[in-house]
mmCIF file of C-alpha atoms in Angstrom:
data_model
loop_
_atom_site.group_PDB
_atom_site.id
_atom_site.type_symbol
_atom_site.label_atom_id
_atom_site.label_comp_id
_atom_site.label_asym_id
_atom_site.label_seq_id
_atom_site.Cartn_x
_atom_site.Cartn_y
_atom_site.Cartn_z
ATOM 1 C CA MET A 18 0.000 0.000 0.000
ATOM 2 C CA HIS A 19 2.863 2.346 0.823
ATOM 3 C CA LEU A 20 4.550 1.357 -2.444
ATOM 4 C CA LEU A 21 1.345 2.214 -4.419
ATOM 5 C CA ASN A 22 1.207 5.652 -2.864
ATOM 6 C CA PHE A 23 4.846 6.170 -3.756
ATOM 7 C CA ILE A 24 4.358 5.054 -7.386
ATOM 8 C CA ARG A 25 1.414 7.445 -7.862
ATOM 9 C CA LYS A 26 3.756 10.330 -7.136
ATOM 10 C CA VAL A 27 6.360 9.277 -9.693
ATOM 11 C CA PHE A 28 6.698 11.714 -12.618
ATOM 12 C CA PHE A 29 9.780 12.105 -14.879
ATOM 13 C CA THR A 30 10.816 12.556 -18.504
ATOM 14 C CA ASN A 31 12.860 9.798 -20.116
ATOM 15 C CA SER A 32 15.734 10.171 -22.554
ATOM 16 C CA GLY A 33 13.285 10.198 -25.524
ATOM 17 C CA GLY A 34 11.475 13.219 -24.150
ATOM 18 C CA GLU A 35 8.388 11.244 -23.144
ATOM 19 C CA LYS A 36 6.686 12.019 -19.867
ATOM 20 C CA GLN A 37 6.381 9.056 -17.545
ATOM 21 C CA PHE A 38 3.928 8.702 -14.657
ATOM 22 C CA PHE A 39 1.469 6.227 -13.188
ATOM 23 C CA ASP A 40 -2.293 6.530 -12.740
ATOM 24 C CA GLN A 41 -4.250 5.777 -9.583
ATOM 25 C CA ASN A 42 -4.040 2.050 -10.342
ATOM 26 C CA ALA A 43 -0.271 2.293 -10.729
ATOM 27 C CA ASP A 44 -0.586 1.688 -14.502
ATOM 28 C CA PRO A 45 1.602 3.641 -16.937
ATOM 29 C CA PRO A 46 -0.065 5.724 -19.678
ATOM 30 C CA ALA A 47 -1.270 3.668 -22.654
ATOM 31 C CA LEU A 48 0.526 4.389 -25.878
ATOM 32 C CA TYR A 49 0.167 1.663 -28.474
ATOM 33 C CA ASP A 50 1.140 1.170 -32.082
ATOM 34 C CA ILE A 51 -1.462 -0.457 -34.317
ATOM 35 C CA LEU A 52 0.199 -2.951 -36.634
ATOM 36 C CA ASN A 53 -1.027 -4.621 -39.803
ATOM 37 C CA TRP A 54 0.202 -8.097 -40.589
ATOM 38 C CA GLN A 55 0.930 -8.169 -44.315
ATOM 39 C CA LEU A 56 1.826 -11.087 -46.616
ATOM 40 C CA LEU A 57 4.395 -10.114 -49.217
ATOM 41 C CA PRO A 58 4.405 -11.519 -52.798
ATOM 42 C CA ASP A 59 7.564 -13.576 -52.069
ATOM 43 C CA GLY A 60 5.769 -15.440 -49.301
ATOM 44 C CA THR A 61 7.324 -13.590 -46.388
ATOM 45 C CA THR A 62 5.373 -11.546 -43.869
ATOM 46 C CA GLN A 63 5.905 -8.259 -42.134
ATOM 47 C CA TYR A 64 4.219 -5.977 -39.628
ATOM 48 C CA VAL A 65 3.503 -2.444 -40.783
ATOM 49 C CA LYS A 66 2.536 0.348 -38.414
ATOM 50 C CA ILE A 67 -0.774 1.797 -39.622
ATOM 51 C CA GLY A 68 -1.867 3.795 -36.572
ATOM 52 C CA THR A 69 -1.554 4.639 -32.893
ATOM 53 C CA PHE A 70 -3.607 4.850 -29.723
ATOM 54 C CA ASP A 71 -2.664 7.507 -27.165
ATOM 55 C CA SER A 72 -4.513 7.609 -23.863
ATOM 56 C CA LEU A 73 -2.930 10.972 -23.087
ATOM 57 C CA ALA A 74 -4.688 12.631 -26.025
ATOM 58 C CA GLU A 75 -7.656 14.853 -25.280
ATOM 59 C CA HIS A 76 -10.243 12.373 -26.571
ATOM 60 C CA ARG A 77 -8.107 9.213 -26.363
ATOM 61 C CA ASP A 78 -7.862 9.254 -30.161
ATOM 62 C CA ILE A 79 -7.152 6.285 -32.382
ATOM 63 C CA THR A 80 -5.266 7.369 -35.489
ATOM 64 C CA ILE A 81 -5.325 4.994 -38.470
ATOM 65 C CA ASN A 82 -3.885 5.446 -41.948
ATOM 66 C CA ASP A 83 -6.379 3.600 -44.163
ATOM 67 C CA SER A 84 -4.152 3.740 -47.229
ATOM 68 C CA ALA A 85 -1.422 1.784 -45.431
ATOM 69 C CA ILE A 86 -3.672 -1.197 -44.705
ATOM 70 C CA VAL A 87 -3.312 -4.249 -46.933
ATOM 71 C CA TRP A 88 -6.224 -6.690 -46.752
ATOM 72 C CA SER A 89 -6.310 -10.250 -47.983
ATOM 73 C CA ARG A 90 -5.099 -10.930 -51.519
ATOM 74 C CA GLY A 91 -3.260 -7.617 -51.582
ATOM 75 C CA HIS A 92 -6.389 -5.379 -51.661
ATOM 76 C CA THR A 93 -5.913 -1.900 -50.218
ATOM 77 C CA LYS A 94 -9.610 -0.890 -50.268
ATOM 78 C CA LEU A 95 -12.046 -1.714 -47.463
ATOM 79 C CA PRO A 96 -13.646 -5.074 -48.279
ATOM 80 C CA ARG A 97 -17.408 -5.125 -48.814
ATOM 81 C CA SER A 98 -20.017 -7.850 -48.720
ATOM 82 C CA VAL A 99 -19.654 -10.119 -51.722
ATOM 83 C CA CYS A 100 -23.429 -10.722 -51.666
ATOM 84 C CA SER A 101 -25.286 -7.361 -51.747
ATOM 85 C CA GLU A 102 -24.526 -3.702 -52.272
ATOM 86 C CA ASN A 103 -25.816 -1.014 -49.903
ATOM 87 C CA CYS A 104 -29.389 0.156 -50.462
ATOM 88 C CA SER A 105 -29.499 3.800 -51.458
ATOM 89 C CA PRO A 106 -32.097 6.280 -50.114
ATOM 90 C CA GLY A 107 -35.497 5.638 -51.610
ATOM 91 C CA HIS A 108 -35.095 1.874 -51.175
ATOM 92 C CA ARG A 109 -35.512 -0.588 -48.329
ATOM 93 C CA ARG A 110 -33.760 -3.845 -47.505
ATOM 94 C CA ALA A 111 -35.635 -7.109 -48.031
ATOM 95 C CA ALA A 112 -33.963 -10.296 -46.739
ATOM 96 C CA ARG A 113 -33.362 -13.213 -49.111
ATOM 97 C CA LEU A 114 -34.762 -16.443 -47.821
ATOM 98 C CA GLY A 115 -32.118 -19.125 -47.336
ATOM 99 C CA TYR A 116 -29.184 -16.701 -47.620
ATOM 100 C CA PRO A 117 -26.903 -15.156 -44.967
ATOM 101 C CA SER A 118 -27.975 -11.915 -43.312
ATOM 102 C CA CYS A 119 -25.588 -9.951 -45.512
ATOM 103 C CA CYS A 120 -27.609 -10.990 -48.556
ATOM 104 C CA PHE A 121 -30.654 -8.856 -49.273
ATOM 105 C CA ASP A 122 -32.568 -7.154 -52.096
ATOM 106 C CA CYS A 123 -33.073 -3.397 -52.422
ATOM 107 C CA LEU A 124 -36.747 -2.696 -53.111
ATOM 108 C CA PRO A 125 -37.969 0.795 -54.090
ATOM 109 C CA CYS A 126 -40.417 2.421 -51.693
ATOM 110 C CA SER A 127 -44.055 2.536 -52.731
ATOM 111 C CA GLU A 128 -45.700 5.777 -53.838
ATOM 112 C CA GLY A 129 -46.239 8.045 -50.869
ATOM 113 C CA GLU A 130 -43.372 6.463 -48.877
ATOM 114 C CA ILE A 131 -39.697 7.449 -48.540
ATOM 115 C CA THR A 132 -36.363 6.534 -46.964
ATOM 116 C CA ASN A 133 -33.696 9.197 -46.577
ATOM 117 C CA ASN A 134 -30.849 7.029 -45.261
ATOM 118 C CA THR A 135 -28.757 4.120 -46.548
ATOM 119 C CA ASP A 136 -29.741 0.498 -45.872
ATOM 120 C CA ALA A 137 -33.131 1.424 -44.387
ATOM 121 C CA VAL A 138 -35.174 -1.517 -43.190
ATOM 122 C CA GLU A 139 -38.613 0.117 -43.652
ATOM 123 C CA CYS A 140 -40.046 2.968 -45.695
ATOM 124 C CA VAL A 141 -41.741 5.872 -43.930
ATOM 125 C CA LYS A 142 -45.171 7.071 -45.087
ATOM 126 C CA CYS A 143 -45.483 10.764 -46.011
ATOM 127 C CA PRO A 144 -48.040 12.982 -44.219
ATOM 128 C CA ASP A 145 -51.495 13.315 -45.801
ATOM 129 C CA HIS A 146 -50.755 16.712 -47.358
ATOM 130 C CA GLN A 147 -47.432 15.543 -48.847
ATOM 131 C CA TRP A 148 -46.264 12.949 -51.387
ATOM 132 C CA SER A 149 -42.978 11.258 -52.245
ATOM 133 C CA ASN A 150 -40.774 12.634 -55.006
ATOM 134 C CA GLU A 151 -39.639 10.555 -57.973
ATOM 135 C CA VAL A 152 -36.602 9.022 -56.236
ATOM 136 C CA ARG A 153 -38.605 8.381 -53.013
ATOM 137 C CA ASP A 154 -36.084 10.088 -50.722
ATOM 138 C CA LYS A 155 -38.087 13.190 -49.770
ATOM 139 C CA CYS A 156 -41.699 14.173 -49.040
ATOM 140 C CA ILE A 157 -42.892 17.156 -51.058
ATOM 141 C CA PRO A 158 -46.220 19.074 -50.934
ATOM 142 C CA LYS A 159 -48.948 17.557 -53.073
ATOM 143 C CA PRO A 160 -49.879 19.641 -56.141
ATOM 144 C CA LEU A 161 -53.221 21.460 -55.927
ATOM 145 C CA LEU A 162 -55.730 20.721 -58.704
ATOM 146 C CA PHE A 163 -58.643 22.915 -59.796
ATOM 147 C CA LEU A 164 -60.078 24.189 -63.073
ATOM 148 C CA SER A 165 -57.858 27.172 -63.827
ATOM 149 C CA TYR A 166 -58.230 30.020 -66.299
ATOM 150 C CA HIS A 167 -54.680 29.354 -67.491
ATOM 151 C CA GLU A 168 -55.132 25.750 -68.621
ATOM 152 C CA PRO A 169 -56.555 25.053 -72.121
ATOM 153 C CA LEU A 170 -59.868 23.629 -70.867
ATOM 154 C CA GLY A 171 -60.602 26.585 -68.586
ATOM 155 C CA ALA A 172 -59.520 29.125 -71.203
ATOM 156 C CA ALA A 173 -61.712 27.452 -73.866
ATOM 157 C CA LEU A 174 -64.770 27.608 -71.599
ATOM 158 C CA VAL A 175 -64.138 31.290 -70.895
ATOM 159 C CA ILE A 176 -63.855 32.023 -74.625
ATOM 160 C CA VAL A 177 -67.124 30.178 -75.352
ATOM 161 C CA CYS A 178 -68.812 32.125 -72.564
ATOM 162 C CA ALA A 179 -67.542 35.430 -73.958
ATOM 163 C CA ILE A 180 -68.698 34.595 -77.498
ATOM 164 C CA PHE A 181 -72.236 33.579 -76.517
ATOM 165 C CA SER A 182 -72.534 36.481 -74.073
ATOM 166 C CA ALA A 183 -71.672 38.861 -76.905
ATOM 167 C CA ILE A 184 -74.241 37.165 -79.182
ATOM 168 C CA THR A 185 -76.926 37.396 -76.488
ATOM 169 C CA LEU A 186 -76.169 41.064 -75.846
ATOM 170 C CA SER A 187 -76.296 41.756 -79.580
ATOM 171 C CA ALA A 188 -79.668 40.019 -79.863
ATOM 172 C CA LEU A 189 -80.961 42.127 -76.970
ATOM 173 C CA CYS A 190 -79.794 45.322 -78.697
ATOM 174 C CA VAL A 191 -81.499 44.272 -81.925
ATOM 175 C CA LEU A 192 -84.813 43.594 -80.147
ATOM 176 C CA VAL A 193 -84.649 46.891 -78.249
ATOM 177 C CA ARG A 194 -83.965 48.777 -81.468
ATOM 178 C CA HIS A 195 -86.929 47.088 -83.215
ATOM 179 C CA ARG A 196 -89.139 47.021 -80.112
ATOM 180 C CA ASN A 197 -92.124 48.583 -81.875
ATOM 181 C CA THR A 198 -92.262 46.056 -84.699
ATOM 182 C CA PRO A 199 -94.914 43.290 -84.700
ATOM 183 C CA ILE A 200 -92.519 40.360 -84.256
ATOM 184 C CA VAL A 201 -91.037 41.916 -81.117
ATOM 185 C CA ARG A 202 -94.335 43.103 -79.655
ATOM 186 C CA ALA A 203 -95.853 39.631 -80.100
ATOM 187 C CA ASN A 204 -95.699 37.293 -77.085
ATOM 188 C CA ASN A 205 -94.912 40.101 -74.614
ATOM 189 C CA ARG A 206 -91.752 41.993 -75.545
ATOM 190 C CA ALA A 207 -90.965 42.772 -71.889
ATOM 191 C CA LEU A 208 -90.696 39.035 -71.205
ATOM 192 C CA SER A 209 -88.505 38.665 -74.286
ATOM 193 C CA PHE A 210 -86.128 41.313 -72.950
ATOM 194 C CA LEU A 211 -86.140 39.682 -69.517
ATOM 195 C CA LEU A 212 -85.508 36.263 -71.067
ATOM 196 C CA LEU A 213 -82.468 37.554 -72.980
ATOM 197 C CA VAL A 214 -81.086 39.171 -69.835
ATOM 198 C CA SER A 215 -81.634 35.874 -67.971
ATOM 199 C CA ILE A 216 -79.830 33.896 -70.685
ATOM 200 C CA LEU A 217 -76.971 36.408 -70.560
ATOM 201 C CA LEU A 218 -76.708 35.910 -66.781
ATOM 202 C CA CYS A 219 -76.760 32.130 -67.319
ATOM 203 C CA PHE A 220 -73.701 32.389 -69.540
ATOM 204 C CA LEU A 221 -71.931 34.721 -67.136
ATOM 205 C CA CYS A 222 -72.625 32.595 -64.056
ATOM 206 C CA SER A 223 -70.496 29.815 -65.555
ATOM 207 C CA ILE A 224 -67.437 32.034 -64.986
ATOM 208 C CA ILE A 225 -67.900 31.635 -61.205
ATOM 209 C CA PHE A 226 -67.127 27.916 -61.569
ATOM 210 C CA ILE A 227 -63.647 28.565 -63.033
ATOM 211 C CA GLY A 228 -60.622 29.384 -60.889
ATOM 212 C CA GLU A 229 -59.481 28.334 -57.440
ATOM 213 C CA PRO A 230 -62.525 27.746 -55.215
ATOM 214 C CA LYS A 231 -62.935 30.295 -52.442
ATOM 215 C CA ARG A 232 -65.544 30.553 -49.715
ATOM 216 C CA VAL A 233 -67.473 33.269 -51.569
ATOM 217 C CA THR A 234 -67.405 31.530 -54.957
ATOM 218 C CA CYS A 235 -68.460 28.216 -53.420
ATOM 219 C CA VAL A 236 -71.497 29.884 -51.872
ATOM 220 C CA LEU A 237 -72.390 31.772 -55.061
ATOM 221 C CA ARG A 238 -71.863 28.971 -57.606
ATOM 222 C CA GLN A 239 -74.916 26.784 -57.186
ATOM 223 C CA VAL A 240 -77.159 29.464 -55.663
ATOM 224 C CA VAL A 241 -76.699 31.946 -58.526
ATOM 225 C CA PHE A 242 -76.976 29.132 -61.073
ATOM 226 C CA SER A 243 -80.215 27.816 -59.528
ATOM 227 C CA ILE A 244 -81.938 31.204 -59.208
ATOM 228 C CA VAL A 245 -80.858 32.559 -62.614
ATOM 229 C CA PHE A 246 -81.928 29.406 -64.457
ATOM 230 C CA THR A 247 -85.209 29.331 -62.526
ATOM 231 C CA ILE A 248 -85.966 32.906 -63.611
ATOM 232 C CA CYS A 249 -85.055 31.955 -67.186
ATOM 233 C CA ILE A 250 -87.344 28.894 -67.271
ATOM 234 C CA SER A 251 -90.110 30.785 -65.406
ATOM 235 C CA THR A 252 -89.962 33.495 -68.051
ATOM 236 C CA ILE A 253 -90.322 30.896 -70.797
ATOM 237 C CA LEU A 254 -93.249 29.309 -68.933
ATOM 238 C CA ALA A 255 -94.902 32.722 -68.504
ATOM 239 C CA LYS A 256 -94.509 33.462 -72.241
ATOM 240 C CA THR A 257 -96.035 30.102 -73.168
ATOM 241 C CA ILE A 258 -98.972 30.380 -70.756
ATOM 242 C CA THR A 259 -99.592 33.906 -72.020
ATOM 243 C CA VAL A 260 -100.004 32.511 -75.543
ATOM 244 C CA VAL A 261 -102.419 29.812 -74.309
ATOM 245 C CA ILE A 262 -104.493 32.302 -72.294
ATOM 246 C CA ALA A 263 -104.569 34.850 -75.117
ATOM 247 C CA PHE A 264 -105.871 32.219 -77.556
ATOM 248 C CA ASN A 265 -108.531 30.830 -75.223
ATOM 249 C CA ALA A 266 -109.648 34.294 -74.095
ATOM 250 C CA THR A 267 -111.002 34.994 -77.606
ATOM 251 C CA ARG A 268 -113.732 32.425 -77.144
ATOM 252 C CA PRO A 269 -117.120 33.725 -75.990
ATOM 253 C CA GLY A 270 -117.651 33.410 -72.225
ATOM 254 C CA SER A 271 -114.120 32.194 -71.596
ATOM 255 C CA ILE A 272 -112.890 32.355 -67.980
ATOM 256 C CA PHE A 273 -109.428 33.231 -69.249
ATOM 257 C CA ARG A 274 -110.465 36.797 -70.110
ATOM 258 C CA LYS A 275 -109.935 38.016 -66.566
ATOM 259 C CA TRP A 276 -106.342 36.785 -66.744
ATOM 260 C CA VAL A 277 -105.487 38.751 -69.855
ATOM 261 C CA LYS A 278 -103.685 41.522 -68.009
ATOM 262 C CA PRO A 279 -100.208 43.015 -68.577
ATOM 263 C CA THR A 280 -99.178 42.184 -65.024
ATOM 264 C CA PHE A 281 -100.298 38.538 -65.041
ATOM 265 C CA PRO A 282 -97.086 37.104 -66.657
ATOM 266 C CA PHE A 283 -94.926 38.866 -64.072
ATOM 267 C CA TYR A 284 -97.029 37.547 -61.189
ATOM 268 C CA LEU A 285 -96.656 34.085 -62.679
ATOM 269 C CA LEU A 286 -92.906 34.636 -63.033
ATOM 270 C CA LEU A 287 -92.674 35.670 -59.378
ATOM 271 C CA LEU A 288 -94.782 32.719 -58.259
ATOM 272 C CA CYS A 289 -92.580 30.207 -60.114
ATOM 273 C CA SER A 290 -89.291 31.735 -58.945
ATOM 274 C CA LEU A 291 -90.183 32.188 -55.282
ATOM 275 C CA PRO A 292 -89.916 28.477 -54.249
ATOM 276 C CA GLN A 293 -86.379 28.266 -55.650
ATOM 277 C CA VAL A 294 -85.385 31.415 -53.747
ATOM 278 C CA VAL A 295 -86.766 29.890 -50.533
ATOM 279 C CA ILE A 296 -84.844 26.634 -51.127
ATOM 280 C CA CYS A 297 -81.593 28.560 -51.666
ATOM 281 C CA ILE A 298 -82.105 30.703 -48.555
ATOM 282 C CA VAL A 299 -82.722 27.608 -46.415
ATOM 283 C CA TRP A 300 -79.687 25.986 -48.026
ATOM 284 C CA LEU A 301 -77.424 28.921 -47.150
ATOM 285 C CA VAL A 302 -78.739 29.141 -43.588
ATOM 286 C CA LEU A 303 -78.670 25.451 -42.643
ATOM 287 C CA SER A 304 -75.709 24.000 -44.553
ATOM 288 C CA PRO A 305 -74.011 26.325 -47.075
ATOM 289 C CA PRO A 306 -71.358 25.098 -49.536
ATOM 290 C CA PHE A 307 -67.724 25.311 -48.407
ATOM 291 C CA VAL A 308 -64.187 24.752 -49.728
ATOM 292 C CA ASP A 309 -63.056 21.143 -49.402
ATOM 293 C CA LEU A 310 -59.584 19.619 -49.896
ATOM 294 C CA ASN A 311 -60.160 16.231 -51.478
ATOM 295 C CA MET A 312 -57.144 13.916 -51.272
ATOM 296 C CA LYS A 313 -58.877 10.794 -52.581
ATOM 297 C CA ASN A 314 -59.837 11.757 -56.135
ATOM 298 C CA ALA A 315 -56.327 11.484 -57.614
ATOM 299 C CA ILE A 316 -53.295 9.758 -56.087
ATOM 300 C CA GLY A 317 -50.574 12.171 -55.013
ATOM 301 C CA THR A 318 -52.652 15.326 -55.525
ATOM 302 C CA ILE A 319 -55.063 17.529 -53.586
ATOM 303 C CA THR A 320 -58.225 18.559 -55.423
ATOM 304 C CA ILE A 321 -59.648 21.878 -54.248
ATOM 305 C CA GLU A 322 -63.391 21.669 -54.724
ATOM 306 C CA CYS A 323 -66.631 23.075 -53.419
ATOM 307 C CA ASN A 324 -68.525 20.763 -51.112
ATOM 308 C CA GLU A 325 -72.231 21.368 -51.621
ATOM 309 C CA GLY A 326 -72.944 21.193 -47.897
ATOM 310 C CA SER A 327 -76.466 19.798 -47.818
ATOM 311 C CA PHE A 328 -76.830 17.438 -50.775
ATOM 312 C CA ALA A 329 -80.560 17.136 -50.038
ATOM 313 C CA LEU A 330 -81.083 20.876 -50.628
ATOM 314 C CA PHE A 331 -78.681 20.812 -53.590
ATOM 315 C CA TYR A 332 -80.665 18.082 -55.316
ATOM 316 C CA GLY A 333 -83.863 19.797 -54.185
ATOM 317 C CA ALA A 334 -82.844 22.949 -56.077
ATOM 318 C CA LEU A 335 -81.946 20.894 -59.166
ATOM 319 C CA GLY A 336 -85.152 18.894 -58.818
ATOM 320 C CA TYR A 337 -87.325 22.022 -58.733
ATOM 321 C CA LEU A 338 -85.508 23.362 -61.776
ATOM 322 C CA GLY A 339 -86.136 20.048 -63.556
ATOM 323 C CA LEU A 340 -89.833 20.125 -62.557
ATOM 324 C CA LEU A 341 -90.218 23.658 -63.878
ATOM 325 C CA SER A 342 -88.487 22.695 -67.137
ATOM 326 C CA GLY A 343 -90.784 19.693 -67.576
ATOM 327 C CA ILE A 344 -93.890 21.823 -67.057
ATOM 328 C CA SER A 345 -92.613 24.403 -69.541
ATOM 329 C CA PHE A 346 -91.979 21.694 -72.114
ATOM 330 C CA VAL A 347 -95.467 20.167 -71.676
ATOM 331 C CA VAL A 348 -97.235 23.538 -71.897
ATOM 332 C CA ALA A 349 -95.205 24.568 -74.945
ATOM 333 C CA PHE A 350 -95.900 21.212 -76.595
ATOM 334 C CA ILE A 351 -99.643 21.680 -76.063
ATOM 335 C CA ALA A 352 -99.556 25.248 -77.412
ATOM 336 C CA ARG A 353 -97.335 24.546 -80.413
ATOM 337 C CA LYS A 354 -100.241 24.358 -82.926
ATOM 338 C CA LEU A 355 -102.249 27.337 -81.749
ATOM 339 C CA PRO A 356 -103.108 29.564 -84.756
ATOM 340 C CA ASN A 357 -101.425 32.735 -83.547
ATOM 341 C CA SER A 358 -99.137 34.952 -85.610
ATOM 342 C CA PHE A 359 -95.506 34.820 -84.518
ATOM 343 C CA ASN A 360 -96.395 32.004 -82.138
ATOM 344 C CA GLU A 361 -93.244 31.071 -80.196
ATOM 345 C CA ALA A 362 -94.621 27.823 -78.799
ATOM 346 C CA LYS A 363 -92.967 25.658 -81.460
ATOM 347 C CA MET A 364 -89.594 27.274 -80.875
ATOM 348 C CA ILE A 365 -90.025 27.063 -77.103
ATOM 349 C CA THR A 366 -90.944 23.370 -77.390
ATOM 350 C CA PHE A 367 -87.783 22.593 -79.294
ATOM 351 C CA SER A 368 -85.670 24.762 -76.991
ATOM 352 C CA MET A 369 -87.014 23.018 -73.878
ATOM 353 C CA LEU A 370 -86.388 19.652 -75.529
ATOM 354 C CA VAL A 371 -82.738 20.649 -76.016
ATOM 355 C CA PHE A 372 -82.557 22.073 -72.495
ATOM 356 C CA CYS A 373 -83.971 18.948 -70.824
ATOM 357 C CA SER A 374 -81.817 16.629 -72.955
ATOM 358 C CA VAL A 375 -78.626 18.428 -71.916
ATOM 359 C CA TRP A 376 -79.387 18.195 -68.203
ATOM 360 C CA ILE A 377 -80.642 14.606 -68.359
ATOM 361 C CA LEU A 378 -77.366 13.597 -69.996
ATOM 362 C CA PHE A 379 -75.485 15.638 -67.400
ATOM 363 C CA ILE A 380 -76.805 13.639 -64.424
ATOM 364 C CA PRO A 381 -74.959 10.319 -65.083
ATOM 365 C CA THR A 382 -71.732 12.097 -66.021
ATOM 366 C CA TYR A 383 -71.970 14.229 -62.857
ATOM 367 C CA LEU A 384 -72.298 11.112 -60.707
ATOM 368 C CA SER A 385 -69.415 9.265 -62.409
ATOM 369 C CA THR A 386 -66.835 12.067 -62.737
ATOM 370 C CA ARG A 387 -64.522 13.442 -60.077
ATOM 371 C CA GLY A 388 -62.191 16.381 -59.600
ATOM 372 C CA LYS A 389 -61.984 19.436 -61.799
ATOM 373 C CA TYR A 390 -63.628 17.648 -64.740
ATOM 374 C CA ILE A 391 -66.964 17.541 -62.947
ATOM 375 C CA VAL A 392 -66.799 21.353 -62.794
ATOM 376 C CA ALA A 393 -65.989 21.510 -66.507
ATOM 377 C CA GLU A 394 -68.965 19.260 -67.283
ATOM 378 C CA GLU A 395 -71.340 21.465 -65.279
ATOM 379 C CA ILE A 396 -70.037 24.567 -67.060
ATOM 380 C CA PHE A 397 -70.525 22.832 -70.407
ATOM 381 C CA ALA A 398 -74.089 21.883 -69.443
ATOM 382 C CA ILE A 399 -74.823 25.481 -68.410
ATOM 383 C CA GLN A 400 -73.448 26.905 -71.645
ATOM 384 C CA ALA A 401 -74.995 24.240 -73.895
ATOM 385 C CA SER A 402 -78.479 24.589 -72.393
ATOM 386 C CA SER A 403 -78.271 28.394 -72.460
ATOM 387 C CA ALA A 404 -77.108 28.324 -76.077
ATOM 388 C CA GLY A 405 -80.019 26.003 -76.906
ATOM 389 C CA LEU A 406 -82.533 28.462 -75.456
ATOM 390 C CA LEU A 407 -80.907 31.406 -77.220
ATOM 391 C CA CYS A 408 -80.659 29.786 -80.650
ATOM 392 C CA CYS A 409 -84.000 27.992 -80.683
ATOM 393 C CA ILE A 410 -86.128 30.898 -79.422
ATOM 394 C CA PHE A 411 -84.428 33.978 -80.835
ATOM 395 C CA SER A 412 -82.661 32.880 -84.024
ATOM 396 C CA PRO A 413 -85.961 32.876 -86.038
ATOM 397 C CA LYS A 414 -86.689 36.410 -84.754
ATOM 398 C CA MET A 415 -83.184 37.595 -85.686
ATOM 399 C CA TYR A 416 -83.543 36.007 -89.124
ATOM 400 C CA THR A 417 -86.821 37.809 -89.764
ATOM 401 C CA ILE A 418 -85.706 41.182 -88.374
ATOM 402 C CA LEU A 419 -82.308 41.302 -90.073
ATOM 403 C CA LEU A 420 -82.759 39.290 -93.296
ATOM 404 C CA LYS A 421 -86.521 39.327 -93.975
ATOM 405 C CA PRO A 422 -87.721 42.725 -92.768
ATOM 406 C CA GLU A 423 -90.722 42.614 -95.132
ATOM 407 C CA ARG A 424 -92.235 39.912 -92.925
ATOM 408 C CA ASN A 425 -91.997 42.142 -89.879
ATOM 409 C CA SER A 426 -94.903 44.403 -90.857
ATOM 410 C CA LYS A 427 -98.618 44.811 -90.233
ATOM 411 C CA GLU A 428 -99.426 44.021 -93.864
ATOM 412 C CA TYR A 429 -97.624 40.696 -93.703
ATOM 413 C CA LEU A 430 -99.261 39.957 -90.349
ATOM 414 C CA ILE A 431 -102.771 40.578 -91.770
ATOM 415 C CA LYS A 432 -102.024 38.510 -94.853
ATOM 416 C CA LYS A 433 -100.632 35.618 -92.798
ATOM 417 C CA THR A 434 -103.619 35.718 -90.430
ATOM 418 C CA ARG A 435 -106.059 35.439 -93.352
ATOM 419 C CA LEU A 436 -104.149 32.487 -94.779
ATOM 420 C CA ASP A 437 -104.147 30.740 -91.380
ATOM 421 C CA HIS A 438 -107.948 31.098 -91.105
ATOM 422 C CA GLY A 439 -108.512 29.969 -94.664
#
């Protein structure tokens, strides 16, 4: 014990300049040479110093010169597994059955999964709002999809809307300019003006469906569409019923005479439009549409769309519009052969046939399509049905006013009336 205490106090420098002392266990400081046993080509062997270990260093460092090491068969590079290479990021290791543990296959991660380190055992799934990149080593934000003005489909729909809006506005200007002629005064010219304005609004409301959905546009889309189209169809129904009442009021003792008033069509228009307004108000109060991020429509993308909120009220609004269109078609079909000059019933019948056909075909495509294409289909249905109403009802009037003005006169009207009555 006394000797141990004495040894702990020993401290000197030898002839080589190295400091010598003993630790608390009476052990000298560790200073080792790391040797590499090497086989020379002539069959002899030698030991080559390739590094050192010094316990007196700050971190007890081991220093090794990798280039001085000679492995088996004279190789100077670090030997690797002769079975499998390392798996790079984006891949995971899969063991080979019946082989040693160093044998494995490198399988690429599935879509939506990544690995960002070498020889990963499992892939990590990306968060819901992100997706894996092409090499599967990083999660990146999912691209946002919506019907944009800048893509060809959105731009084409905007151009079609602009063209038909300009045609509708031109037709309105022509009717206003020739408002005192017989063909315009027939079948209530005020309703004709209102119908053209309604068709113009129908074309313009399709613009709300294009672009990134916002809270305001989601609320306005279906509500504006439902009310504007209801006013349009109600106007057509009022024009058709006016023709029926005017024809039947000429009979002696007819009960329809008391309905032949200038204000009656507008009361009828208000009566037909009011239920749709009530449905839309209830819809907005109870469960209005809102912006929804749909991550299930397309893999690796987020579709920004408008959730209709209450689908019952949404289909209720469409159902009422369909009911009103069916009634207008039936009434126009009944009145198509009434002997009245400039009778629009035939044109209205054909226009309502086109209108109903477009929306009947729209229903199955609406239910089977997802993403931004469902918006494009609804815009197409809006524009196609509006164009059908415009062309079928007003193209004969435009033809007569612009190309056959001689038919738009009292003399022609009297002559045609006499021929109709034999």
